[in-house]
Amino acid sequence: MNQARKLSVIIPIKEEQDNLRPLHERLTAALEPLTKPGASPSLGDYEIVLVDDGSRDQSMNVLREIAAADRRVKVVRLRRNYGQTPALKAGIDHASGEVIVSLDADLQNDPEDIPMLLAKLDEGYDVVSGWRKDRKDAAIRRNLVSRIANNMISKISGVHLNDYGCTLKAYRREVLEGFRLYGEMHRFVPIYAKWQGARIAELPVTHHARKAGKSKYGLSRIFKVLLDLLVVK
């Protein structure tokens, strides 16, 4: 890829006030070295697009402070809580990079894995999906249910990934164009891309236990995902 490429990191946020400053610090530490001469993988520049999805805590105030101190930060504020997929779509609409990386705001995804995903893109892939091989979540309520859902998605779609639910993914921007995202369909982007002839890779990524804030995921989301999968099919 072009050495002068720009990266846009898109992060949906819902009531993560205590995680935002550490997240920004870790993102900067991971991405800034990639803009230096001789870095591999290499970036011409990067931006961080933070999308507030109707938070009711102090997240928006923290986001304003971060943006005021860092020219590379963009803040998008949604009028109410629309959900992760619309928040990601809003971030994509406001992003200017040739490469897009999506990331959760809860610090369970590790920003230090982003260079590894970019290096895999440089091998000629169009989408690189994270695989939380060693998940730090509830064994049955989250891990077992997710494994069942991932197996069903792979069988129905014909696109085999171990972890569709991992938000940490890297895309060439062009594979995100040409279709609409709604419901829980952000996790199905690799399926759309594969159907269009894109090359897909999956890499194990680090997964941390949540230290602050509360999870926004529940069992009801699994049923929404499966219903959306039927619509996609």
Short mmCIF file of C-alpha atoms in Angstrom, two decimals:
data_model
loop_
_atom_site.label_atom_id
_atom_site.label_comp_id
_atom_site.label_asym_id
_atom_site.label_seq_id
_atom_site.Cartn_x
_atom_site.Cartn_y
_atom_site.Cartn_z
CA MET A 1 0.00 0.00 0.00
CA ASN A 2 0.97 3.64 -0.42
CA GLN A 3 3.49 4.71 2.21
CA ALA A 4 1.58 8.00 2.59
CA ARG A 5 -1.73 6.30 3.42
CA LYS A 6 -3.91 7.73 6.16
CA LEU A 7 -5.52 5.60 8.86
CA SER A 8 -8.89 6.35 10.46
CA VAL A 9 -9.59 4.59 13.76
CA ILE A 10 -13.33 4.58 14.48
CA ILE A 11 -14.59 3.98 18.01
CA PRO A 12 -18.27 3.86 19.02
CA ILE A 13 -18.78 5.07 22.58
CA LYS A 14 -21.63 4.60 25.01
CA GLU A 15 -21.00 5.67 28.60
CA GLU A 16 -17.28 4.93 28.81
CA GLN A 17 -16.15 8.06 30.64
CA ASP A 18 -13.49 6.28 32.72
CA ASN A 19 -11.93 4.47 29.75
CA LEU A 20 -11.61 7.34 27.28
CA ARG A 21 -8.41 9.04 28.45
CA PRO A 22 -6.47 5.75 28.87
CA LEU A 23 -7.79 4.65 25.48
CA HIS A 24 -6.55 7.84 23.79
CA GLU A 25 -3.15 7.50 25.46
CA ARG A 26 -2.74 3.89 24.33
CA LEU A 27 -3.90 4.65 20.80
CA THR A 28 -1.41 7.51 20.49
CA ALA A 29 1.40 5.31 21.84
CA ALA A 30 0.56 2.59 19.29
CA LEU A 31 0.04 4.81 16.22
CA GLU A 32 2.50 7.68 16.56
CA PRO A 33 5.59 5.49 15.90
CA LEU A 34 4.04 4.36 12.59
CA THR A 35 4.25 7.91 11.23
CA LYS A 36 8.04 8.06 11.67
CA PRO A 37 10.42 7.53 8.71
CA GLY A 38 11.32 3.89 8.25
CA ALA A 39 8.40 2.56 10.27
CA SER A 40 6.87 -0.75 9.21
CA PRO A 41 3.96 -0.77 8.73
CA SER A 42 4.03 2.88 7.73
CA LEU A 43 1.42 5.64 7.97
CA GLY A 44 1.44 9.07 6.40
CA ASP A 45 -0.96 10.21 9.10
CA TYR A 46 -3.83 8.99 11.24
CA GLU A 47 -7.01 10.26 12.84
CA ILE A 48 -9.16 9.00 15.69
CA VAL A 49 -12.91 9.30 15.12
CA LEU A 50 -14.79 9.04 18.43
CA VAL A 51 -18.55 8.56 18.05
CA ASP A 52 -20.66 9.28 21.12
CA ASP A 53 -23.73 7.05 20.79
CA GLY A 54 -26.09 8.90 23.11
CA SER A 55 -24.04 8.63 26.33
CA ARG A 56 -25.71 9.92 29.49
CA ASP A 57 -22.59 10.06 31.65
CA GLN A 58 -19.66 12.49 31.29
CA SER A 59 -18.27 10.83 28.15
CA MET A 60 -19.05 13.78 25.89
CA ASN A 61 -17.28 16.26 28.17
CA VAL A 62 -14.21 14.01 28.25
CA LEU A 63 -14.31 13.67 24.46
CA ARG A 64 -14.37 17.46 24.04
CA GLU A 65 -11.29 17.78 26.25
CA ILE A 66 -9.42 15.08 24.33
CA ALA A 67 -10.28 16.69 20.98
CA ALA A 68 -9.21 20.12 22.20
CA ALA A 69 -5.77 18.73 23.08
CA ASP A 70 -5.22 16.53 20.01
CA ARG A 71 -5.71 17.77 16.44
CA ARG A 72 -5.99 14.20 15.19
CA VAL A 73 -9.19 13.55 17.14
CA LYS A 74 -12.65 14.04 15.62
CA VAL A 75 -15.77 13.78 17.77
CA VAL A 76 -19.15 12.83 16.31
CA ARG A 77 -22.16 13.12 18.61
CA LEU A 78 -25.39 11.25 17.90
CA ARG A 79 -28.59 12.79 19.26
CA ARG A 80 -29.61 9.58 21.02
CA ASN A 81 -28.49 5.97 21.39
CA TYR A 82 -28.80 4.31 17.97
CA GLY A 83 -26.58 1.28 18.55
CA GLN A 84 -23.12 0.14 17.54
CA THR A 85 -23.76 -0.35 13.83
CA PRO A 86 -25.18 3.16 13.18
CA ALA A 87 -22.39 4.63 15.33
CA LEU A 88 -19.76 2.85 13.23
CA LYS A 89 -21.49 4.00 10.05
CA ALA A 90 -21.46 7.60 11.31
CA GLY A 91 -17.74 7.24 12.01
CA ILE A 92 -17.09 5.88 8.52
CA ASP A 93 -19.02 8.80 7.00
CA HIS A 94 -16.79 11.28 8.86
CA ALA A 95 -13.52 9.41 8.29
CA SER A 96 -10.98 10.51 5.67
CA GLY A 97 -8.48 7.63 5.75
CA GLU A 98 -7.74 5.08 3.03
CA VAL A 99 -7.62 2.44 5.75
CA ILE A 100 -10.30 2.03 8.44
CA VAL A 101 -9.81 0.31 11.79
CA SER A 102 -12.75 -0.22 14.14
CA LEU A 103 -12.19 -0.63 17.87
CA ASP A 104 -14.24 -0.90 21.06
CA ALA A 105 -13.92 1.85 23.67
CA ASP A 106 -13.88 -0.43 26.72
CA LEU A 107 -10.14 -1.26 26.49
CA GLN A 108 -10.86 -4.96 26.04
CA ASN A 109 -9.44 -4.59 22.51
CA ASP A 110 -5.74 -3.68 22.60
CA PRO A 111 -4.59 -0.71 20.44
CA GLU A 112 -1.15 -2.33 20.30
CA ASP A 113 -2.61 -4.95 17.94
CA ILE A 114 -3.42 -2.35 15.26
CA PRO A 115 0.07 -2.41 13.64
CA MET A 116 -0.22 -6.20 13.30
CA LEU A 117 -3.55 -5.84 11.44
CA LEU A 118 -2.08 -3.15 9.16
CA ALA A 119 0.91 -5.36 8.37
CA LYS A 120 -1.50 -8.13 7.33
CA LEU A 121 -3.34 -5.71 5.03
CA ASP A 122 0.03 -4.97 3.42
CA GLU A 123 0.25 -8.64 2.40
CA GLY A 124 -2.63 -7.98 -0.01
CA TYR A 125 -5.70 -8.59 2.13
CA ASP A 126 -8.74 -6.31 2.03
CA VAL A 127 -10.18 -7.13 5.47
CA VAL A 128 -8.31 -8.34 8.55
CA SER A 129 -10.58 -9.48 11.36
CA GLY A 130 -9.54 -9.88 14.99
CA TRP A 131 -10.08 -13.20 16.77
CA ARG A 132 -10.40 -13.05 20.55
CA LYS A 133 -8.91 -16.53 20.90
CA ASP A 134 -8.48 -16.18 24.67
CA ARG A 135 -11.55 -14.21 25.70
CA LYS A 136 -11.81 -12.66 29.16
CA ASP A 137 -15.61 -12.81 29.40
CA ALA A 138 -18.18 -14.96 31.19
CA ALA A 139 -17.56 -18.56 30.06
CA ILE A 140 -21.16 -19.55 29.31
CA ARG A 141 -23.15 -16.33 28.96
CA ARG A 142 -20.70 -14.78 26.52
CA ASN A 143 -18.11 -17.29 25.27
CA LEU A 144 -20.27 -20.37 24.67
CA VAL A 145 -23.13 -18.41 23.14
CA SER A 146 -20.71 -16.53 20.89
CA ARG A 147 -19.10 -19.74 19.66
CA ILE A 148 -22.51 -21.14 18.74
CA ALA A 149 -23.45 -17.91 16.94
CA ASN A 150 -20.12 -17.77 15.08
CA ASN A 151 -20.55 -21.36 13.87
CA MET A 152 -24.07 -20.61 12.63
CA ILE A 153 -22.95 -17.43 10.84
CA SER A 154 -20.08 -19.28 9.14
CA LYS A 155 -22.31 -22.14 7.97
CA ILE A 156 -25.09 -19.89 6.68
CA SER A 157 -22.83 -17.33 4.97
CA GLY A 158 -20.14 -19.66 3.69
CA VAL A 159 -17.51 -17.24 5.08
CA HIS A 160 -15.62 -18.97 7.88
CA LEU A 161 -14.39 -16.81 10.76
CA ASN A 162 -13.86 -17.80 14.38
CA ASP A 163 -15.03 -14.49 15.84
CA TYR A 164 -17.51 -12.32 13.97
CA GLY A 165 -18.23 -10.31 17.12
CA CYS A 166 -14.74 -8.86 17.55
CA THR A 167 -14.97 -5.14 16.78
CA LEU A 168 -11.22 -4.89 16.14
CA LYS A 169 -10.99 -5.10 12.36
CA ALA A 170 -8.99 -3.38 9.61
CA TYR A 171 -10.45 -2.59 6.18
CA ARG A 172 -9.39 -1.02 2.95
CA ARG A 173 -11.92 1.76 2.62
CA GLU A 174 -13.29 0.63 -0.73
CA VAL A 175 -14.69 -2.62 0.73
CA LEU A 176 -16.95 -0.56 3.04
CA GLU A 177 -18.70 1.12 0.13
CA GLY A 178 -21.73 -0.07 -1.81
CA PHE A 179 -23.98 -1.41 0.96
CA ARG A 180 -25.99 -0.05 3.89
CA LEU A 181 -25.38 -0.94 7.53
CA TYR A 182 -28.18 -1.21 10.08
CA GLY A 183 -29.30 -3.46 12.95
CA GLU A 184 -26.29 -5.52 14.06
CA MET A 185 -24.85 -5.79 10.57
CA HIS A 186 -21.45 -4.22 11.24
CA ARG A 187 -20.21 -7.69 12.19
CA PHE A 188 -21.21 -8.99 8.74
CA VAL A 189 -18.98 -6.62 6.75
CA PRO A 190 -16.46 -9.44 6.10
CA ILE A 191 -19.32 -11.43 4.54
CA TYR A 192 -20.31 -8.57 2.22
CA ALA A 193 -16.67 -8.01 1.32
CA LYS A 194 -16.00 -11.70 0.63
CA TRP A 195 -19.08 -11.92 -1.59
CA GLN A 196 -17.63 -9.00 -3.59
CA GLY A 197 -14.33 -10.83 -4.09
CA ALA A 198 -12.32 -9.31 -1.24
CA ARG A 199 -9.48 -11.23 0.43
CA ILE A 200 -10.21 -11.88 4.12
CA ALA A 201 -7.76 -12.78 6.89
CA GLU A 202 -8.26 -13.44 10.60
CA LEU A 203 -5.62 -12.95 13.30
CA PRO A 204 -5.65 -13.76 17.02
CA VAL A 205 -5.69 -10.54 19.04
CA THR A 206 -5.30 -9.69 22.70
CA HIS A 207 -8.44 -9.50 24.79
CA HIS A 208 -8.48 -7.86 28.23
CA ALA A 209 -11.01 -8.08 31.03
CA ARG A 210 -13.13 -4.97 31.44
CA LYS A 211 -11.84 -2.79 34.29
CA ALA A 212 -14.25 0.17 34.22
CA GLY A 213 -17.83 0.74 33.08
CA LYS A 214 -20.48 -1.84 32.27
CA SER A 215 -20.90 -4.13 29.28
CA LYS A 216 -23.62 -3.08 26.81
CA TYR A 217 -24.09 -6.63 25.51
CA GLY A 218 -26.86 -9.02 26.55
CA LEU A 219 -28.24 -12.35 25.40
CA SER A 220 -31.02 -10.57 23.51
CA ARG A 221 -28.38 -9.22 21.14
CA ILE A 222 -27.62 -12.73 19.91
CA PHE A 223 -31.18 -13.10 18.60
CA LYS A 224 -30.95 -9.73 16.84
CA VAL A 225 -27.70 -10.85 15.22
CA LEU A 226 -29.25 -14.08 13.94
CA LEU A 227 -32.31 -12.25 12.59
CA ASP A 228 -30.03 -9.81 10.76
CA LEU A 229 -28.07 -12.75 9.37
CA LEU A 230 -31.27 -14.11 7.80
CA VAL A 231 -31.87 -10.69 6.21
CA VAL A 232 -28.31 -10.64 4.85
CA LYS A 233 -28.69 -14.16 3.42
#
